[in-house]
Coordinates of C-alpha atoms in Angstrom, one line a residue:
X1216 CA 31.4 -7.1 15.0
X1217 CA 28.8 -4.8 13.1
X1218 CA 29.7 -5.9 9.6
X1219 CA 27.7 -8.9 9.6
X1220 CA 24.5 -7.0 10.6
X1221 CA 25.1 -4.2 8.0
X1222 CA 25.6 -6.7 5.0
X1223 CA 22.1 -7.9 6.0
X1224 CA 20.9 -4.6 5.5
X1225 CA 22.1 -4.2 2.3
X1226 CA 22.0 -7.5 0.3
X1227 CA 18.1 -9.3 -0.5
X1228 CA 16.3 -6.3 0.6
X1229 CA 14.9 -3.2 -1.3
X1230 CA 16.9 -0.1 -0.5
X1231 CA 16.1 3.8 -1.8
X1232 CA 19.4 5.0 -2.4
X1233 CA 21.6 6.2 -5.2
X1234 CA 23.5 3.7 -6.9
X1235 CA 26.7 5.6 -7.1
X1236 CA 26.6 5.4 -3.0
X1237 CA 25.4 2.0 -2.9
X1238 CA 28.9 1.1 -4.7
X1239 CA 30.9 3.2 -2.0
X1240 CA 29.2 1.2 0.9
X1241 CA 30.0 -1.9 -1.1
X1242 CA 33.8 -0.9 -1.3
X1243 CA 34.0 -0.2 2.4
X1244 CA 32.9 -3.8 3.3
X1245 CA 33.6 -5.4 0.4
X1246 CA 37.0 -7.1 1.5
X1247 CA 35.7 -7.4 5.0
X1248 CA 32.9 -9.8 3.4
X1249 CA 35.0 -11.4 1.1
X1250 CA 33.0 -10.4 -1.7
X1251 CA 34.4 -8.4 -5.0
X1252 CA 33.6 -4.8 -4.7
X1253 CA 33.7 -2.2 -7.3
X1254 CA 36.7 0.3 -7.6
X1255 CA 35.8 4.0 -6.2
X1256 CA 37.8 6.3 -4.6
X1257 CA 36.9 6.7 -1.0
X1258 CA 36.5 10.1 0.9
X1259 CA 36.6 10.4 4.8
X1260 CA 33.2 11.3 6.1
X1261 CA 32.9 14.6 7.3
X1262 CA 31.2 15.1 10.3
X1263 CA 28.0 17.9 10.1
X1264 CA 28.7 21.0 11.4
X1265 CA 25.4 23.1 12.3
X1266 CA 24.9 26.1 10.7
X1267 CA 23.5 29.2 12.5
X1268 CA 19.6 29.9 12.0
X1269 CA 17.9 32.8 12.3
X1270 CA 15.8 33.1 15.6
X1271 CA 12.7 31.3 15.3
X1272 CA 13.7 28.6 12.7
X1273 CA 15.0 24.8 13.6
X1274 CA 17.5 23.4 11.3
X1275 CA 17.4 19.6 11.1
X1276 CA 20.3 18.4 9.6
X1277 CA 19.9 14.9 7.5
X1278 CA 22.9 14.2 6.2
X1279 CA 24.9 10.7 5.0
X1280 CA 23.5 7.5 4.3
X1281 CA 20.0 7.0 6.3
X1282 CA 18.8 4.0 8.2
X1283 CA 16.1 3.3 10.6
X1284 CA 18.6 2.8 13.5
X1285 CA 22.2 3.2 13.9
X1286 CA 22.4 0.4 16.4
X1287 CA 25.6 2.2 18.0
X1288 CA 27.1 3.1 14.8
X1289 CA 29.1 6.5 15.0
X1290 CA 27.8 9.1 13.3
X1291 CA 31.5 9.6 11.6
X1292 CA 30.3 6.5 9.9
X1293 CA 28.1 8.4 7.4
X1294 CA 24.8 7.1 8.8
X1295 CA 22.0 9.0 10.1
X1296 CA 19.0 7.2 11.8
X1297 CA 15.2 8.1 10.9
X1298 CA 14.8 7.6 14.6
X1299 CA 16.9 10.6 15.5
X1300 CA 15.6 12.8 12.8
X1301 CA 12.2 12.5 14.0
X1302 CA 13.4 12.9 17.5
X1303 CA 14.7 16.6 16.0
X1304 CA 11.4 17.0 14.5
X1305 CA 9.5 16.4 17.7
X1306 CA 11.7 18.7 19.4
X1307 CA 11.3 21.5 16.9
X1308 CA 7.5 21.0 17.3
X1309 CA 7.3 21.0 21.0
X1310 CA 9.7 24.5 21.4
X1311 CA 7.5 27.5 21.5
X1312 CA 10.4 29.4 20.2
X1313 CA 10.7 27.8 17.2
X1314 CA 8.2 29.1 14.5
X1315 CA 9.5 27.0 11.4
X1316 CA 11.5 24.0 10.4
X1317 CA 14.0 23.6 7.9
X1318 CA 15.3 20.3 7.0
X1319 CA 19.0 20.7 5.6
X1320 CA 19.4 17.7 3.2
X1321 CA 22.7 16.2 1.7
X1322 CA 22.0 12.4 1.8
X1323 CA 21.9 9.8 -0.9
X1324 CA 19.0 8.2 0.6
X1325 CA 19.6 4.6 2.4
X1326 CA 17.1 2.1 3.6
X1327 CA 13.1 1.8 2.7
X1328 CA 12.0 0.6 6.2
X1329 CA 11.2 3.8 8.2
X1330 CA 11.7 6.3 5.2
X1331 CA 8.0 6.6 4.6
X1332 CA 6.6 6.5 8.4
X1333 CA 9.2 9.7 8.9
X1334 CA 8.1 11.5 5.7
X1335 CA 4.6 10.9 6.7
X1336 CA 5.3 12.3 9.9
X1337 CA 6.7 15.7 8.5
X1338 CA 3.9 16.2 6.0
X1339 CA 1.8 16.2 9.5
X1340 CA 4.1 18.7 10.9
X1341 CA 3.4 21.2 8.4
X1342 CA 0.0 21.2 9.7
X1343 CA 1.8 22.6 12.9
X1344 CA 4.6 24.4 11.9
X1345 CA 5.7 25.4 8.3
X1346 CA 8.4 23.0 7.4
X1347 CA 10.7 23.6 4.3
X1348 CA 13.3 21.5 2.8
X1349 CA 16.7 22.5 1.0
X1350 CA 18.4 20.0 -1.1
X1351 CA 22.3 21.0 -0.1
X1352 CA 23.8 19.2 -2.2
X1353 CA 21.8 15.9 -2.6
X1354 CA 18.0 15.0 -1.6
X1355 CA 18.0 11.6 -3.8
X1356 CA 15.9 8.2 -3.5
X1357 CA 14.6 8.0 0.6
X1358 CA 16.1 11.7 0.9
X1359 CA 13.9 13.0 -1.6
X1360 CA 10.8 11.2 -0.1
X1361 CA 11.8 13.0 3.3
X1362 CA 12.1 16.2 1.3
X1363 CA 9.0 15.7 -0.8
X1364 CA 6.9 16.5 2.3
X1365 CA 7.9 19.5 3.2
X1366 CA 5.9 22.4 1.8
X1367 CA 8.7 24.2 -0.5
X1368 CA 11.8 22.4 -1.6
X1369 CA 14.9 24.6 -2.8
X1370 CA 18.0 23.0 -4.4
X1371 CA 21.2 24.4 -4.9
X1372 CA 22.4 25.4 -8.1
X1373 CA 25.0 22.6 -8.2
X1374 CA 22.6 20.4 -5.8
X1375 CA 20.4 17.5 -7.1
X1376 CA 17.0 15.7 -6.1
X1377 CA 15.3 12.6 -7.4
X1378 CA 16.3 8.9 -8.2
X1379 CA 12.7 8.1 -7.0
X1380 CA 13.4 4.3 -7.5
X1381 CA 14.3 1.0 -5.9
X1382 CA 17.1 -1.2 -5.7
X1383 CA 17.6 -4.9 -4.4
X1384 CA 21.0 -6.5 -4.6
X1385 CA 21.8 -10.4 -4.3
X1386 CA 25.3 -11.9 -4.2
X1387 CA 26.4 -15.2 -5.3
X1388 CA 29.3 -16.3 -4.2
X1389 CA 28.7 -20.0 -4.6
X1390 CA 31.9 -20.2 -6.9
X1391 CA 34.1 -18.1 -5.0
X1392 CA 33.1 -20.8 -2.1
X1393 CA 34.1 -23.8 -4.6
X1394 CA 37.3 -22.4 -5.6
X1395 CA 38.1 -21.9 -1.7
X1396 CA 37.1 -25.3 -0.8
X1397 CA 34.0 -24.6 1.0
X1398 CA 30.4 -26.0 0.4
X1399 CA 27.5 -24.9 2.3
X1400 CA 24.5 -27.0 3.0
X1401 CA 21.3 -25.7 4.3
X1402 CA 19.1 -27.8 6.5
X1403 CA 15.6 -25.8 6.4
X1404 CA 12.1 -26.3 7.0
X1405 CA 9.8 -23.7 4.7
X1406 CA 10.7 -23.9 0.9
X1407 CA 11.6 -19.9 1.2
X1408 CA 13.6 -20.3 4.4
X1409 CA 17.2 -20.3 2.6
X1410 CA 15.9 -17.7 0.0
X1411 CA 18.6 -14.9 -0.9
X1412 CA 21.5 -17.0 0.6
X1413 CA 24.6 -15.8 -1.0
X1414 CA 26.1 -19.3 -1.0
X1415 CA 23.7 -20.6 -3.6
X1416 CA 22.5 -19.1 -6.8
X1417 CA 19.0 -17.4 -7.0
X1418 CA 16.6 -19.3 -7.8
X1419 CA 13.7 -17.7 -10.1
X1420 CA 10.9 -17.9 -7.3
X1421 CA 13.1 -16.0 -4.9
X1422 CA 14.0 -13.8 -7.5
X1423 CA 10.1 -13.0 -8.3
X1424 CA 9.5 -12.6 -4.5
X1425 CA 12.0 -10.3 -4.5
X1426 CA 10.9 -8.3 -7.5
X1427 CA 7.3 -8.0 -6.4
X1428 CA 8.6 -6.4 -3.2
X1429 CA 10.7 -3.9 -5.1
X1430 CA 7.6 -3.0 -7.4
X1431 CA 5.0 -2.6 -4.4
X1432 CA 7.5 -0.3 -2.8
X1433 CA 8.3 1.5 -6.1
X1434 CA 4.4 2.0 -6.5
X1435 CA 4.0 3.3 -3.1
X1436 CA 7.3 5.8 -3.7
X1437 CA 5.8 7.0 -7.0
X1438 CA 2.2 7.6 -5.1
X1439 CA 3.6 9.0 -2.5
X1440 CA 6.1 12.0 -4.4
X1441 CA 2.5 12.4 -6.8
X1442 CA 0.8 13.7 -3.4
X1443 CA 3.3 15.1 -2.1
X1444 CA 4.1 17.4 -5.0
X1445 CA 0.8 17.6 -6.5
X1446 CA 2.1 15.9 -9.6
X1447 CA 0.4 12.8 -11.5
X1448 CA 1.9 9.6 -11.2
X1449 CA 2.5 9.4 -15.0
X1450 CA 5.1 12.5 -14.5
X1451 CA 6.9 11.1 -11.5
X1452 CA 7.4 7.2 -13.2
X1453 CA 8.8 9.2 -16.2
X1454 CA 11.7 10.1 -14.4
X1455 CA 12.7 6.8 -14.3
X1456 CA 14.7 7.2 -11.3
X1457 CA 16.8 10.0 -12.9
X1458 CA 19.1 12.4 -11.2
X1459 CA 17.8 16.3 -11.6
X1460 CA 20.3 19.1 -10.8
X1461 CA 19.5 23.1 -10.0
X1462 CA 17.3 24.4 -12.6
X1463 CA 16.3 21.2 -14.4
X1464 CA 15.2 20.0 -11.1
X1465 CA 12.6 22.8 -11.0
X1466 CA 11.5 22.6 -14.5
X1467 CA 10.4 18.9 -13.8
X1468 CA 8.4 19.7 -10.8
X1469 CA 10.7 18.0 -8.4
X1470 CA 11.6 21.6 -6.8
X1471 CA 10.2 24.9 -6.5
X1472 CA 13.2 27.2 -6.7
X1473 CA 17.0 27.3 -6.8
X1474 CA 19.2 28.8 -4.2
X1475 CA 21.7 28.4 -1.4
X1476 CA 21.2 27.5 2.1
X1477 CA 21.9 30.8 3.3
X1478 CA 19.5 32.6 0.6
X1479 CA 16.5 29.8 2.0
X1480 CA 17.1 31.0 5.7
X1481 CA 16.5 34.6 4.6
X1482 CA 13.4 33.3 2.7
X1483 CA 12.0 31.5 5.2
X1484 CA 12.6 34.0 8.1
X1485 CA 10.6 36.3 6.0
X1486 CA 8.1 34.1 5.1
X1487 CA 7.1 33.2 8.6
X1488 CA 7.6 36.7 9.6
X1489 CA 4.9 37.7 7.4
X1490 CA 2.7 35.0 8.8
X1491 CA 1.9 37.5 11.8
X1492 CA -1.0 36.9 13.4
X1493 CA -2.4 34.3 11.1
X1494 CA -3.8 31.2 12.0
X1495 CA -1.9 28.2 12.2
X1496 CA -3.7 26.8 9.5
X1497 CA -3.0 29.3 7.3
X1498 CA 0.2 28.5 4.8
X1499 CA 1.3 29.8 1.7
X1500 CA 0.9 27.6 -1.7
X1501 CA 4.1 26.7 -3.3
X1502 CA 2.6 29.3 -6.1
X1503 CA 4.0 32.0 -4.0
X1504 CA 0.4 33.3 -4.2
X1505 CA -0.6 36.2 -1.7
X1506 CA -1.7 34.7 1.9
X1507 CA -4.8 36.0 2.8
X1508 CA -5.1 37.3 6.5
X1509 CA -7.1 34.7 8.8
X1510 CA -8.1 35.6 12.2
X1511 CA -8.8 33.4 15.2
X1512 CA -12.0 35.4 15.7
X1513 CA -14.4 37.1 13.2
X1514 CA -13.4 40.5 14.7
X1515 CA -11.5 42.8 12.1
X1516 CA -7.7 42.8 13.3
X1517 CA -7.0 46.8 13.7
X1518 CA -3.9 48.0 11.8
X1519 CA -2.2 51.4 11.1
X1520 CA -1.9 53.1 7.4
X1521 CA 1.6 52.2 7.4
X1522 CA 1.0 48.8 8.0
X1523 CA -1.9 48.7 5.4
X1524 CA 0.7 50.1 3.0
X1525 CA 3.2 47.6 3.9
X1526 CA 0.7 44.8 3.3
X1527 CA -0.2 46.3 -0.2
X1528 CA 3.5 46.5 -1.3
X1529 CA 4.3 43.1 -0.1
X1530 CA 1.4 41.6 -1.9
X1531 CA 2.5 43.4 -5.1
X1532 CA 5.9 41.9 -4.8
X1533 CA 4.7 38.4 -4.1
X1534 CA 2.4 38.6 -7.3
X1535 CA 5.0 39.6 -9.3
X1536 CA 7.4 36.9 -8.1
X1537 CA 4.9 34.4 -8.6
X1538 CA 4.6 36.0 -12.6
X1539 CA 8.0 35.6 -12.8
X1540 CA 8.1 31.9 -11.6
X1541 CA 5.3 31.4 -14.3
X1542 CA 7.3 32.9 -17.3
X1543 CA 10.6 31.3 -16.3
X1544 CA 8.8 27.9 -15.9
X1545 CA 7.5 28.2 -19.8
X1546 CA 10.4 29.3 -20.9
X1547 CA 12.6 26.3 -19.5
X1548 CA 9.3 24.2 -21.1
X1549 CA 9.9 25.4 -24.4
X1550 CA 6.8 27.6 -24.6
X1551 CA 7.2 30.9 -23.5
X1552 CA 4.2 32.3 -25.2
X1553 CA 1.8 30.1 -22.8
X1554 CA 3.0 32.0 -20.0
X1555 CA 0.8 35.2 -21.0
X1556 CA -1.9 32.8 -21.5
X1557 CA -1.7 31.5 -17.9
X1558 CA -1.3 34.5 -16.2
X1559 CA -4.4 36.2 -18.0
X1560 CA -6.2 33.1 -16.5
X1561 CA -5.1 33.5 -13.4
X1562 CA -3.4 30.5 -12.9
X1563 CA -0.8 29.9 -9.9
X1564 CA 2.5 28.3 -10.0
X1565 CA 1.7 24.8 -8.6
X1566 CA -1.2 24.9 -11.6
X1567 CA 1.0 25.9 -14.5
X1568 CA 4.2 23.5 -13.4
X1569 CA 1.3 20.8 -13.3
X1570 CA -0.1 21.8 -16.9
X1571 CA 3.4 21.5 -18.2
X1572 CA 4.3 18.4 -16.7
X1573 CA 1.4 16.9 -18.1
X1574 CA 1.6 17.9 -21.5
X1575 CA 5.2 16.5 -21.4
X1576 CA 4.5 13.2 -20.0
X1577 CA 1.9 13.0 -22.7
X1578 CA 4.0 13.7 -25.4
X1579 CA 7.6 11.9 -24.7
X1580 CA 9.2 9.5 -22.6
X1581 CA 11.5 10.7 -19.6
X1582 CA 14.6 10.7 -22.1
X1583 CA 12.9 13.8 -23.9
X1584 CA 12.0 15.3 -20.7
X1585 CA 15.9 15.6 -20.4
X1586 CA 16.6 17.0 -23.7
X1587 CA 14.1 19.8 -23.9
X1588 CA 15.7 21.2 -21.4
X1589 CA 18.2 23.9 -22.4
X1590 CA 21.4 24.1 -19.9
X1591 CA 22.1 27.1 -17.9
X1592 CA 24.5 27.9 -19.8
X1593 CA 22.9 27.9 -23.0
X1594 CA 20.0 30.1 -22.2
X1595 CA 19.2 33.4 -23.0
X1596 CA 17.0 35.2 -20.5
X1597 CA 13.3 36.1 -22.2
X1598 CA 12.7 39.8 -22.3
X1599 CA 9.4 39.4 -20.6
X1600 CA 11.6 37.7 -17.7
X1601 CA 13.8 40.4 -17.6
X1602 CA 10.9 42.9 -17.2
X1603 CA 8.9 40.9 -14.4
X1604 CA 12.3 41.0 -12.8
X1605 CA 13.1 44.5 -13.0
X1606 CA 9.4 45.3 -11.6
X1607 CA 10.1 42.6 -8.6
X1608 CA 13.1 44.6 -8.0
X1609 CA 12.4 48.0 -8.8
X1610 CA 12.2 50.0 -5.1

């Protein structure tokens, strides 16, 4: 029977999981463990169906609650292990026909154990092959730690990212035990051997110890996301483990663009094709700035006039797209006039996003971040954005 082991992975240990999903798990196992669980509507977990990817792209599904090991629990239970994801990652890196890796993420997060190790493996993988991620539709907590290690994050219009926080639960069922006529006596050696027992109230010392571990993991989580996303730690902390959806996710720097899985596959395929004969270490910055040609030797690469013209046209389009992204960021941040200044200074999208986030963090708390973002249905397109879009799509 797996329930006692599953309970040990939920109670008394820090988790990187969205709170709503934790309530769902508790509602499933609560009755069978003899505890009062929250009342939530349950849906039958759907088995993930692999979507076809363009040639050269490995699509890695990261769906459901994340655990270090499944230990025999079927995929239908809604669990995905870091081990399985790592194995798919290594297979994609070793496959010569794979030129890029896309992480298809729909997960509320899960266990802290093993999450950062996998995320670091993903960041290391970007040195070999490009790795992108799409929140389709959720990349929360541990799942966001994994997504943040990718070079580019796309979120669907209704999808969300964030929940950069840590939670630990302790259940005290000592009163229920007494009502049921039970009294548990633990004979131990070592002052902390019986910490977090559900049959006794949580001691102050045990609470402090668990809080210290939660704080330690939170510092690790914040520092990791800040490093991966090139954001100040203060901006990551200012999210206060909130959830960000669609355009709001890009406005606070937790995602790079809004799109569908299909549009991301198309964009990724185009990006990979544009790399051509560039060295593996040549990668596009998040700003979408034009890549410089990098050869494996000092000899120039010969190209026809048509190829040169195509490269110039691509550079023009990428430059306009980068300008459009900067204008949109400034508009979302409530300072559209600042876009012209940033463009004149030659700032990249990543630099502009960092400057806007630092300014936001300096002047307000996390609630201000939410309140100053205009809802999409109330937003009117800036004439500057319209002009840039017209140039981008002009034939």
